[in-house]
């Protein structure tokens, strides 16, 4: 800690007394401090090797022999830094002064305001306001909370010699505005941005990209505390704990996102849905999560799907069809296929195939009179459509399960991030 002070010395020197009447009523003079005796008061816990006062200013002496000497000094002292609550930390630094040469019988070191101070049980003197802060210039990084002083008498050489010393304790608190704007708020935003990855639709294909982008952004803020905090292995700073918490949350979110994407893109060919999963994720959990179950195939989407599937099946068929056309049916269809032997007898080349899921009737004009070939073709079309619809339904169910899992992770990580952020703000003694 670097401190710029005026160190006030007041003592009585019997060799500097005079009678003002003999010197034209002169009661006070100013003389160089190098010409008189001055106490060797030094800073015991100095950090730069300069224990004594380097600038010897002039001293004021009155006719009673009282000398007042106020030399300016710049002290650099040791201060144990506690970074547990960084950047909401408070530090307690001390400056210990005493005579290097003289003991208590030769130089009785006392505080200027010691007369109004309180004495402790150990005969120590406590001064609540040990430093005059009237000329204190505000620091851009620290606020001073209190500056008490304590006078102690240290016995040495089997209590034969007593050495008085005065310790000034400076309690300071770090200003947090800079760290709140440049470190805390961006980290909190990144934390809650991590949660939004579970709100992003899986079809977008940007879930993993968003997580990786957040991870890269977090590395920038990891480097910032390393430049500001003194290296120590005694305790992990509060902001360091929060950054570790964010990294863990982000790592878990990436793992959970990969799992959700794996569930989302499953199909009938790769995975079968267990009964417990269908019951839990499609019936039970959506009620508690206030989610509505998706209707997998609506009437309109089913008509479009069936039309497309029949067209695909005909295009992929090896039969050479001359003509195909469709027309609307007014009556609802109650069977999967309506194929009658009479229809084949009357016109074996022209077959009308209505489908249960579609309102369209398909008329196929075939270049053959063979009933077996016609039935084989119709059966293959029916089987193709049935598998496609079943596979589409299974995919929709997997997507619904992935959506439920996404909602669970969203709520879980939101609660975890909120609890971690609140715990960060509640741990330090003060925030502002």
CSV table of C-alpha atoms in Angstrom, one decimal:
chain,number,residue,atom,x,y,z
A,1,UNK,CA,0.0,0.0,0.0
A,2,UNK,CA,1.4,3.4,-1.0
A,3,UNK,CA,0.4,6.2,1.3
A,4,UNK,CA,1.2,9.9,1.1
A,5,UNK,CA,1.1,11.5,4.5
A,6,UNK,CA,2.2,14.4,6.6
A,7,UNK,CA,3.7,12.9,9.7
A,8,UNK,CA,3.2,15.3,12.6
A,9,UNK,CA,5.8,15.2,15.4
A,10,UNK,CA,5.4,17.2,18.6
A,11,UNK,CA,7.9,17.0,21.4
A,12,UNK,CA,9.5,19.2,24.1
A,13,UNK,CA,13.2,20.0,24.0
A,14,UNK,CA,14.5,21.8,27.1
A,15,UNK,CA,17.5,23.0,25.2
A,16,UNK,CA,15.4,25.1,22.9
A,17,UNK,CA,13.6,27.3,25.6
A,18,UNK,CA,14.1,31.0,25.8
A,19,UNK,CA,12.7,34.1,27.4
A,20,UNK,CA,10.7,36.1,24.9
A,21,UNK,CA,11.4,39.4,26.7
A,22,UNK,CA,15.2,39.0,26.0
A,23,UNK,CA,14.5,38.5,22.3
A,24,UNK,CA,12.1,41.2,21.3
A,25,UNK,CA,9.1,39.2,22.5
A,26,UNK,CA,9.8,36.5,19.9
A,27,UNK,CA,7.8,33.4,20.8
A,28,UNK,CA,8.2,31.2,17.7
A,29,UNK,CA,10.9,30.5,15.2
A,30,UNK,CA,11.4,28.2,12.2
A,31,UNK,CA,14.7,26.4,11.9
A,32,UNK,CA,16.0,23.6,9.8
A,33,UNK,CA,15.3,20.1,11.2
A,34,UNK,CA,18.9,19.1,10.4
A,35,UNK,CA,20.1,21.6,13.0
A,36,UNK,CA,18.2,20.1,16.0
A,37,UNK,CA,17.5,16.7,17.5
A,38,UNK,CA,14.6,14.9,15.9
A,39,UNK,CA,13.1,11.5,16.9
A,40,UNK,CA,13.9,8.5,14.7
A,41,UNK,CA,10.4,7.4,14.1
A,42,UNK,CA,10.3,4.9,11.3
A,43,UNK,CA,7.8,2.6,9.6
A,44,UNK,CA,8.5,-0.9,10.7
A,45,UNK,CA,6.5,-2.7,8.0
A,46,UNK,CA,8.1,-0.8,5.1
A,47,UNK,CA,8.1,-2.6,1.7
A,48,UNK,CA,10.7,-0.5,-0.2
A,49,UNK,CA,13.6,-0.3,2.3
A,50,UNK,CA,13.0,3.4,3.1
A,51,UNK,CA,12.1,3.3,6.8
A,52,UNK,CA,12.9,6.9,7.7
A,53,UNK,CA,11.7,10.3,6.5
A,54,UNK,CA,13.7,11.3,3.5
A,55,UNK,CA,12.8,15.0,3.2
A,56,UNK,CA,14.0,17.0,6.2
A,57,UNK,CA,11.7,20.1,6.3
A,58,UNK,CA,12.0,23.0,8.7
A,59,UNK,CA,10.6,22.7,12.2
A,60,UNK,CA,8.6,25.3,14.3
A,61,UNK,CA,9.9,25.9,17.8
A,62,UNK,CA,8.1,28.1,20.4
A,63,UNK,CA,9.7,29.7,23.5
A,64,UNK,CA,8.6,26.8,25.8
A,65,UNK,CA,10.7,24.4,23.9
A,66,UNK,CA,7.8,22.7,22.1
A,67,UNK,CA,8.9,21.6,18.6
A,68,UNK,CA,6.4,20.9,15.9
A,69,UNK,CA,7.7,19.1,12.8
A,70,UNK,CA,5.5,18.0,9.9
A,71,UNK,CA,7.6,16.4,7.1
A,72,UNK,CA,5.8,15.0,4.1
A,73,UNK,CA,6.4,11.3,3.4
A,74,UNK,CA,5.5,8.6,0.9
A,75,UNK,CA,5.3,5.2,2.5
A,76,UNK,CA,5.1,1.9,0.8
A,77,UNK,CA,4.0,-0.7,3.4
A,78,UNK,CA,3.2,-4.4,3.4
A,79,UNK,CA,-0.5,-5.2,3.4
A,80,UNK,CA,-2.0,-8.7,3.4
A,81,UNK,CA,-4.6,-8.8,0.7
A,82,UNK,CA,-7.8,-10.9,1.2
A,83,UNK,CA,-9.3,-11.6,-2.2
A,84,UNK,CA,-12.0,-14.0,-1.0
A,85,UNK,CA,-14.9,-11.6,-2.0
A,86,UNK,CA,-13.2,-9.8,-4.9
A,87,UNK,CA,-14.4,-7.5,-6.4
A,88,UNK,CA,-16.6,-6.8,-3.3
A,89,UNK,CA,-13.7,-7.0,-0.9
A,90,UNK,CA,-12.6,-5.0,2.1
A,91,UNK,CA,-9.0,-4.7,3.1
A,92,UNK,CA,-7.5,-3.9,6.5
A,93,UNK,CA,-4.0,-2.5,6.2
A,94,UNK,CA,-1.7,-1.3,9.0
A,95,UNK,CA,1.2,1.0,9.4
A,96,UNK,CA,3.3,0.4,12.5
A,97,UNK,CA,5.5,3.3,13.7
A,98,UNK,CA,8.0,3.4,16.5
A,99,UNK,CA,11.5,4.6,17.5
A,100,UNK,CA,14.3,2.5,16.3
A,101,UNK,CA,16.9,3.6,18.8
A,102,UNK,CA,15.2,4.9,21.9
A,103,UNK,CA,13.1,2.9,24.4
A,104,UNK,CA,10.1,4.1,26.3
A,105,UNK,CA,12.0,5.8,29.0
A,106,UNK,CA,13.9,7.9,26.5
A,107,UNK,CA,11.2,8.6,24.0
A,108,UNK,CA,7.6,8.1,25.2
A,109,UNK,CA,5.7,7.7,21.9
A,110,UNK,CA,2.0,8.7,22.3
A,111,UNK,CA,-0.7,9.7,19.9
A,112,UNK,CA,-1.8,13.3,19.6
A,113,UNK,CA,-5.4,12.4,20.5
A,114,UNK,CA,-4.5,9.9,23.2
A,115,UNK,CA,-6.0,12.0,26.0
A,116,UNK,CA,-9.6,11.3,24.7
A,117,UNK,CA,-8.8,7.6,23.9
A,118,UNK,CA,-10.0,4.5,25.6
A,119,UNK,CA,-7.7,2.0,27.3
A,120,UNK,CA,-8.1,-1.7,26.9
A,121,UNK,CA,-7.5,-4.5,29.5
A,122,UNK,CA,-4.0,-5.0,28.2
A,123,UNK,CA,-3.2,-1.3,28.9
A,124,UNK,CA,-3.3,-0.6,25.2
A,125,UNK,CA,-4.8,2.7,24.0
A,126,UNK,CA,-7.4,2.7,21.2
A,127,UNK,CA,-7.9,5.9,19.2
A,128,UNK,CA,-11.1,5.7,17.0
A,129,UNK,CA,-9.9,8.5,14.5
A,130,UNK,CA,-6.2,8.0,14.4
A,131,UNK,CA,-5.6,9.8,11.0
A,132,UNK,CA,-6.8,13.3,10.1
A,133,UNK,CA,-8.7,12.9,6.8
A,134,UNK,CA,-9.5,16.6,6.3
A,135,UNK,CA,-7.0,16.8,3.4
A,136,UNK,CA,-7.7,13.4,2.0
A,137,UNK,CA,-8.1,13.2,-1.8
A,138,UNK,CA,-10.6,10.7,-3.0
A,139,UNK,CA,-9.2,7.6,-4.6
A,140,UNK,CA,-10.6,6.2,-7.8
A,141,UNK,CA,-10.5,2.6,-6.7
A,142,UNK,CA,-10.9,2.6,-2.9
A,143,UNK,CA,-13.1,4.2,-0.2
A,144,UNK,CA,-11.8,4.6,3.4
A,145,UNK,CA,-14.1,3.2,6.0
A,146,UNK,CA,-12.2,3.8,9.2
A,147,UNK,CA,-8.7,4.8,10.4
A,148,UNK,CA,-8.3,3.8,14.1
A,149,UNK,CA,-5.0,3.8,15.8
A,150,UNK,CA,-3.6,1.7,18.7
A,151,UNK,CA,-0.8,2.4,21.0
A,152,UNK,CA,1.0,-0.6,22.4
A,153,UNK,CA,4.0,-1.2,24.7
A,154,UNK,CA,6.2,-4.0,23.6
A,155,UNK,CA,8.4,-5.5,26.4
A,156,UNK,CA,11.8,-6.8,25.4
A,157,UNK,CA,14.8,-8.3,27.2
A,158,UNK,CA,12.8,-10.0,29.9
A,159,UNK,CA,10.5,-7.0,30.4
A,160,UNK,CA,13.4,-4.8,31.4
A,161,UNK,CA,13.0,-2.5,28.4
A,162,UNK,CA,9.7,-1.3,27.1
A,163,UNK,CA,9.2,0.0,23.5
A,164,UNK,CA,6.0,1.9,22.7
A,165,UNK,CA,4.7,1.7,19.2
A,166,UNK,CA,1.6,3.1,17.4
A,167,UNK,CA,-0.2,1.1,14.7
A,168,UNK,CA,-2.6,2.8,12.3
A,169,UNK,CA,-5.2,0.5,10.9
A,170,UNK,CA,-6.7,1.6,7.6
A,171,UNK,CA,-9.9,-0.1,6.6
A,172,UNK,CA,-10.7,0.3,2.9
A,173,UNK,CA,-13.4,-0.9,0.6
A,174,UNK,CA,-13.0,-1.4,-3.2
A,175,UNK,CA,-15.3,0.6,-5.5
A,176,UNK,CA,-17.3,-1.9,-7.5
A,177,UNK,CA,-18.8,0.2,-10.3
A,178,UNK,CA,-16.0,-0.6,-12.8
A,179,UNK,CA,-16.2,-4.3,-12.0
A,180,UNK,CA,-20.0,-4.4,-12.1
A,181,UNK,CA,-20.1,-2.8,-15.6
A,182,UNK,CA,-17.1,-4.6,-17.1
A,183,UNK,CA,-17.1,-8.0,-15.4
A,184,UNK,CA,-20.1,-9.0,-13.3
A,185,UNK,CA,-23.0,-7.8,-15.6
A,186,UNK,CA,-21.4,-9.4,-18.8
A,187,UNK,CA,-20.9,-12.7,-16.9
A,188,UNK,CA,-24.4,-12.7,-15.6
A,189,UNK,CA,-25.7,-12.0,-19.2
A,190,UNK,CA,-23.6,-14.9,-20.5
A,191,UNK,CA,-25.0,-17.1,-17.8
A,192,UNK,CA,-28.6,-16.5,-18.8
A,193,UNK,CA,-27.7,-16.6,-22.4
A,194,UNK,CA,-26.6,-20.1,-21.8
A,195,UNK,CA,-30.1,-21.0,-20.6
A,196,UNK,CA,-31.6,-19.6,-23.8
A,197,UNK,CA,-29.9,-22.4,-25.8
A,198,UNK,CA,-32.7,-24.7,-24.6
A,199,UNK,CA,-35.3,-22.3,-25.8
A,200,UNK,CA,-33.8,-22.3,-29.4
A,201,UNK,CA,-35.6,-24.8,-31.7
A,202,UNK,CA,-33.6,-27.8,-32.6
A,203,UNK,CA,-34.5,-27.4,-36.3
A,204,UNK,CA,-32.5,-24.2,-36.4
A,205,UNK,CA,-29.3,-26.1,-36.2
A,206,UNK,CA,-27.7,-23.3,-34.2
A,207,UNK,CA,-27.8,-24.8,-30.7
A,208,UNK,CA,-24.2,-26.0,-30.5
A,209,UNK,CA,-22.9,-23.0,-32.4
A,210,UNK,CA,-24.5,-20.7,-29.8
A,211,UNK,CA,-23.0,-22.7,-26.9
A,212,UNK,CA,-19.5,-22.6,-28.5
A,213,UNK,CA,-19.9,-18.8,-29.1
A,214,UNK,CA,-20.7,-18.3,-25.4
A,215,UNK,CA,-17.8,-20.4,-24.4
A,216,UNK,CA,-15.4,-18.3,-26.5
A,217,UNK,CA,-16.8,-15.1,-25.1
A,218,UNK,CA,-16.3,-16.4,-21.6
A,219,UNK,CA,-12.6,-16.9,-22.2
A,220,UNK,CA,-12.2,-13.1,-22.6
A,221,UNK,CA,-13.7,-12.5,-19.1
A,222,UNK,CA,-11.5,-15.2,-17.6
A,223,UNK,CA,-8.4,-13.3,-18.5
A,224,UNK,CA,-9.6,-10.1,-17.0
A,225,UNK,CA,-9.5,-11.2,-13.3
A,226,UNK,CA,-6.1,-12.7,-13.7
A,227,UNK,CA,-4.7,-9.3,-14.5
A,228,UNK,CA,-6.4,-7.6,-11.6
A,229,UNK,CA,-6.1,-10.1,-8.7
A,230,UNK,CA,-2.8,-10.8,-7.1
A,231,UNK,CA,-1.8,-14.4,-7.5
A,232,UNK,CA,-2.6,-16.5,-4.4
A,233,UNK,CA,-3.4,-20.1,-3.6
A,234,UNK,CA,-4.9,-19.5,-0.2
A,235,UNK,CA,-8.4,-18.8,-1.3
A,236,UNK,CA,-10.4,-18.7,-4.6
A,237,UNK,CA,-11.9,-15.2,-5.3
A,238,UNK,CA,-15.6,-14.9,-5.5
A,239,UNK,CA,-15.5,-13.9,-9.1
A,240,UNK,CA,-13.3,-16.9,-9.8
A,241,UNK,CA,-15.9,-19.1,-8.2
A,242,UNK,CA,-18.6,-17.6,-10.4
A,243,UNK,CA,-16.6,-18.0,-13.6
A,244,UNK,CA,-16.0,-21.7,-12.7
A,245,UNK,CA,-19.7,-22.0,-12.0
A,246,UNK,CA,-20.5,-20.5,-15.5
A,247,UNK,CA,-18.0,-22.9,-17.1
A,248,UNK,CA,-19.6,-25.9,-15.4
A,249,UNK,CA,-23.1,-24.6,-16.4
A,250,UNK,CA,-22.0,-24.1,-20.0
A,251,UNK,CA,-20.3,-27.5,-20.2
A,252,UNK,CA,-23.4,-29.2,-18.9
A,253,UNK,CA,-25.6,-27.2,-21.3
A,254,UNK,CA,-23.5,-28.3,-24.3
A,255,UNK,CA,-23.8,-32.0,-23.1
A,256,UNK,CA,-27.5,-31.7,-22.6
A,257,UNK,CA,-28.0,-29.9,-25.9
A,258,UNK,CA,-26.2,-32.8,-27.7
A,259,UNK,CA,-28.5,-35.3,-25.9
A,260,UNK,CA,-31.6,-33.3,-26.9
A,261,UNK,CA,-30.4,-33.1,-30.6
A,262,UNK,CA,-29.8,-36.9,-30.5
A,263,UNK,CA,-33.4,-37.5,-29.3
A,264,UNK,CA,-34.8,-34.9,-31.7
A,265,UNK,CA,-33.4,-36.6,-34.8
A,266,UNK,CA,-34.3,-40.2,-33.9
A,267,UNK,CA,-36.6,-42.2,-36.2
A,268,UNK,CA,-38.3,-45.6,-36.5
A,269,UNK,CA,-35.3,-47.1,-38.3
A,270,UNK,CA,-32.9,-46.3,-35.4
A,271,UNK,CA,-34.8,-46.2,-32.1
A,272,UNK,CA,-38.1,-47.5,-30.8
A,273,UNK,CA,-39.9,-45.4,-28.2
A,274,UNK,CA,-40.3,-47.4,-24.9
A,275,UNK,CA,-43.7,-47.5,-23.3
A,276,UNK,CA,-42.5,-45.7,-20.2
A,277,UNK,CA,-41.0,-42.9,-22.3
A,278,UNK,CA,-44.2,-42.4,-24.3
A,279,UNK,CA,-46.2,-42.3,-21.1
A,280,UNK,CA,-43.8,-40.1,-19.1
A,281,UNK,CA,-42.8,-37.6,-21.8
A,282,UNK,CA,-46.0,-37.5,-23.9
A,283,UNK,CA,-48.7,-37.7,-21.3
A,284,UNK,CA,-47.5,-37.0,-17.7
A,285,UNK,CA,-44.8,-34.3,-17.9
A,286,UNK,CA,-46.5,-32.0,-20.5
A,287,UNK,CA,-49.3,-31.5,-18.0
A,288,UNK,CA,-46.9,-30.3,-15.3
A,289,UNK,CA,-44.9,-28.2,-17.7
A,290,UNK,CA,-48.1,-26.6,-19.1
A,291,UNK,CA,-47.3,-27.9,-22.6
A,292,UNK,CA,-49.9,-29.0,-25.2
A,293,UNK,CA,-49.3,-32.2,-27.0
A,294,UNK,CA,-48.7,-31.6,-30.7
A,295,UNK,CA,-51.2,-33.1,-33.1
A,296,UNK,CA,-48.8,-35.1,-35.3
A,297,UNK,CA,-50.9,-35.1,-38.5
A,298,UNK,CA,-53.7,-32.6,-38.9
A,299,UNK,CA,-56.4,-33.2,-41.6
A,300,UNK,CA,-54.8,-30.7,-44.0
A,301,UNK,CA,-51.2,-31.9,-43.5
A,302,UNK,CA,-52.4,-35.5,-43.9
A,303,UNK,CA,-54.1,-34.8,-47.2
A,304,UNK,CA,-50.9,-33.1,-48.5
A,305,UNK,CA,-48.8,-35.9,-47.1
A,306,UNK,CA,-50.9,-38.7,-48.7
A,307,UNK,CA,-51.0,-37.0,-52.0
A,308,UNK,CA,-47.2,-36.6,-52.0
A,309,UNK,CA,-46.6,-40.2,-50.9
A,310,UNK,CA,-48.9,-41.7,-53.6
A,311,UNK,CA,-47.2,-39.6,-56.2
A,312,UNK,CA,-43.8,-40.7,-54.9
A,313,UNK,CA,-44.8,-44.3,-54.8
A,314,UNK,CA,-46.1,-44.2,-58.4
A,315,UNK,CA,-42.9,-42.4,-59.6
A,316,UNK,CA,-40.8,-45.0,-57.9
A,317,UNK,CA,-42.8,-47.9,-59.3
A,318,UNK,CA,-41.5,-50.0,-62.2
A,319,UNK,CA,-45.0,-50.1,-63.8
A,320,UNK,CA,-45.6,-47.8,-66.8
A,321,UNK,CA,-48.7,-45.8,-66.1
A,322,UNK,CA,-50.3,-44.0,-68.9
A,323,UNK,CA,-52.4,-41.5,-67.0
A,324,UNK,CA,-53.3,-40.6,-63.5
A,325,UNK,CA,-55.8,-38.0,-62.3
A,326,UNK,CA,-57.6,-37.2,-59.0
A,327,UNK,CA,-60.9,-35.8,-58.1
A,328,UNK,CA,-62.7,-34.9,-54.8
A,329,UNK,CA,-64.9,-37.3,-52.9
A,330,UNK,CA,-68.0,-35.9,-51.2
A,331,UNK,CA,-68.5,-38.7,-48.8
A,332,UNK,CA,-66.1,-39.5,-45.9
A,333,UNK,CA,-64.1,-42.7,-46.4
A,334,UNK,CA,-64.3,-45.4,-43.9
A,335,UNK,CA,-61.9,-48.1,-45.2
A,336,UNK,CA,-58.3,-48.1,-46.1
A,337,UNK,CA,-58.8,-49.2,-49.7
A,338,UNK,CA,-62.0,-49.6,-51.7
A,339,UNK,CA,-61.3,-52.1,-54.4
A,340,UNK,CA,-64.1,-54.2,-55.7
A,341,UNK,CA,-63.9,-57.3,-58.0
A,342,UNK,CA,-66.9,-55.9,-60.0
A,343,UNK,CA,-64.8,-52.8,-60.7
A,344,UNK,CA,-62.0,-54.9,-62.1
A,345,UNK,CA,-64.5,-56.9,-64.2
A,346,UNK,CA,-66.2,-53.9,-65.7
A,347,UNK,CA,-63.0,-52.0,-66.4
A,348,UNK,CA,-59.8,-53.8,-65.4
A,349,UNK,CA,-57.6,-51.0,-66.7
A,350,UNK,CA,-59.3,-48.2,-64.7
A,351,UNK,CA,-59.1,-48.5,-60.9
A,352,UNK,CA,-60.3,-45.9,-58.3
A,353,UNK,CA,-58.4,-46.0,-55.0
A,354,UNK,CA,-59.8,-43.9,-52.2
A,355,UNK,CA,-57.5,-43.7,-49.0
A,356,UNK,CA,-58.7,-43.5,-45.5
A,357,UNK,CA,-56.6,-40.5,-44.5
A,358,UNK,CA,-57.3,-38.5,-47.7
A,359,UNK,CA,-60.3,-36.9,-49.2
A,360,UNK,CA,-58.9,-37.5,-52.7
A,361,UNK,CA,-59.7,-40.4,-54.9
A,362,UNK,CA,-57.0,-41.6,-57.3
A,363,UNK,CA,-57.9,-43.0,-60.6
A,364,UNK,CA,-55.1,-45.1,-62.2
A,365,UNK,CA,-55.4,-46.1,-65.8
A,366,UNK,CA,-53.2,-49.2,-66.1
A,367,UNK,CA,-51.8,-50.9,-69.3
A,368,UNK,CA,-52.8,-54.4,-68.0
A,369,UNK,CA,-55.8,-56.6,-67.4
A,370,UNK,CA,-54.1,-58.9,-64.9
A,371,UNK,CA,-55.9,-58.7,-61.6
A,372,UNK,CA,-52.9,-60.1,-59.7
A,373,UNK,CA,-50.6,-57.4,-61.0
A,374,UNK,CA,-53.1,-54.7,-60.1
A,375,UNK,CA,-53.6,-56.1,-56.5
A,376,UNK,CA,-49.8,-56.4,-56.1
A,377,UNK,CA,-49.4,-52.7,-57.1
A,378,UNK,CA,-52.1,-51.5,-54.8
A,379,UNK,CA,-50.7,-53.6,-51.9
A,380,UNK,CA,-47.2,-52.1,-52.5
A,381,UNK,CA,-48.6,-48.6,-52.5
A,382,UNK,CA,-50.6,-49.2,-49.3
A,383,UNK,CA,-47.5,-50.6,-47.6
A,384,UNK,CA,-45.3,-47.8,-48.7
A,385,UNK,CA,-47.8,-45.2,-47.4
A,386,UNK,CA,-48.3,-47.0,-44.2
A,387,UNK,CA,-44.6,-47.2,-43.4
A,388,UNK,CA,-44.1,-43.6,-44.3
A,389,UNK,CA,-46.9,-42.4,-42.1
A,390,UNK,CA,-45.8,-44.6,-39.2
A,391,UNK,CA,-42.2,-43.3,-39.6
A,392,UNK,CA,-43.5,-39.7,-39.7
A,393,UNK,CA,-45.5,-40.3,-36.5
A,394,UNK,CA,-42.6,-41.8,-34.7
A,395,UNK,CA,-40.4,-38.9,-35.7
A,396,UNK,CA,-43.0,-36.4,-34.5
A,397,UNK,CA,-43.1,-38.3,-31.1
A,398,UNK,CA,-39.3,-38.2,-30.8
A,399,UNK,CA,-39.4,-34.5,-31.5
A,400,UNK,CA,-42.1,-34.0,-28.9
A,401,UNK,CA,-40.0,-35.9,-26.4
A,402,UNK,CA,-37.0,-33.7,-27.2
A,403,UNK,CA,-39.2,-30.7,-26.8
A,404,UNK,CA,-40.3,-31.8,-23.3
A,405,UNK,CA,-36.6,-32.6,-22.3
A,406,UNK,CA,-35.6,-29.1,-23.6
A,407,UNK,CA,-38.3,-27.5,-21.4
A,408,UNK,CA,-37.1,-29.5,-18.4
A,409,UNK,CA,-33.5,-28.4,-19.0
A,410,UNK,CA,-34.6,-24.8,-19.5
A,411,UNK,CA,-36.3,-24.7,-16.2
A,412,UNK,CA,-33.5,-26.5,-14.4
A,413,UNK,CA,-30.7,-24.4,-15.7
A,414,UNK,CA,-32.8,-21.2,-15.2
A,415,UNK,CA,-33.2,-22.0,-11.5
A,416,UNK,CA,-29.5,-23.0,-11.2
A,417,UNK,CA,-28.3,-19.8,-12.8
A,418,UNK,CA,-30.6,-17.7,-10.8
A,419,UNK,CA,-29.6,-19.4,-7.5
A,420,UNK,CA,-25.9,-19.1,-8.4
A,421,UNK,CA,-26.2,-15.4,-9.2
A,422,UNK,CA,-28.1,-14.6,-6.0
A,423,UNK,CA,-25.5,-16.6,-4.0
A,424,UNK,CA,-22.8,-14.5,-5.6
A,425,UNK,CA,-24.5,-11.3,-4.6
A,426,UNK,CA,-25.3,-12.4,-1.0
A,427,UNK,CA,-21.9,-13.7,0.0
A,428,UNK,CA,-19.9,-10.4,0.2
A,429,UNK,CA,-20.5,-8.0,3.2
A,430,UNK,CA,-21.5,-5.2,0.8
A,431,UNK,CA,-22.1,-4.8,-2.9
A,432,UNK,CA,-21.9,-1.1,-3.4
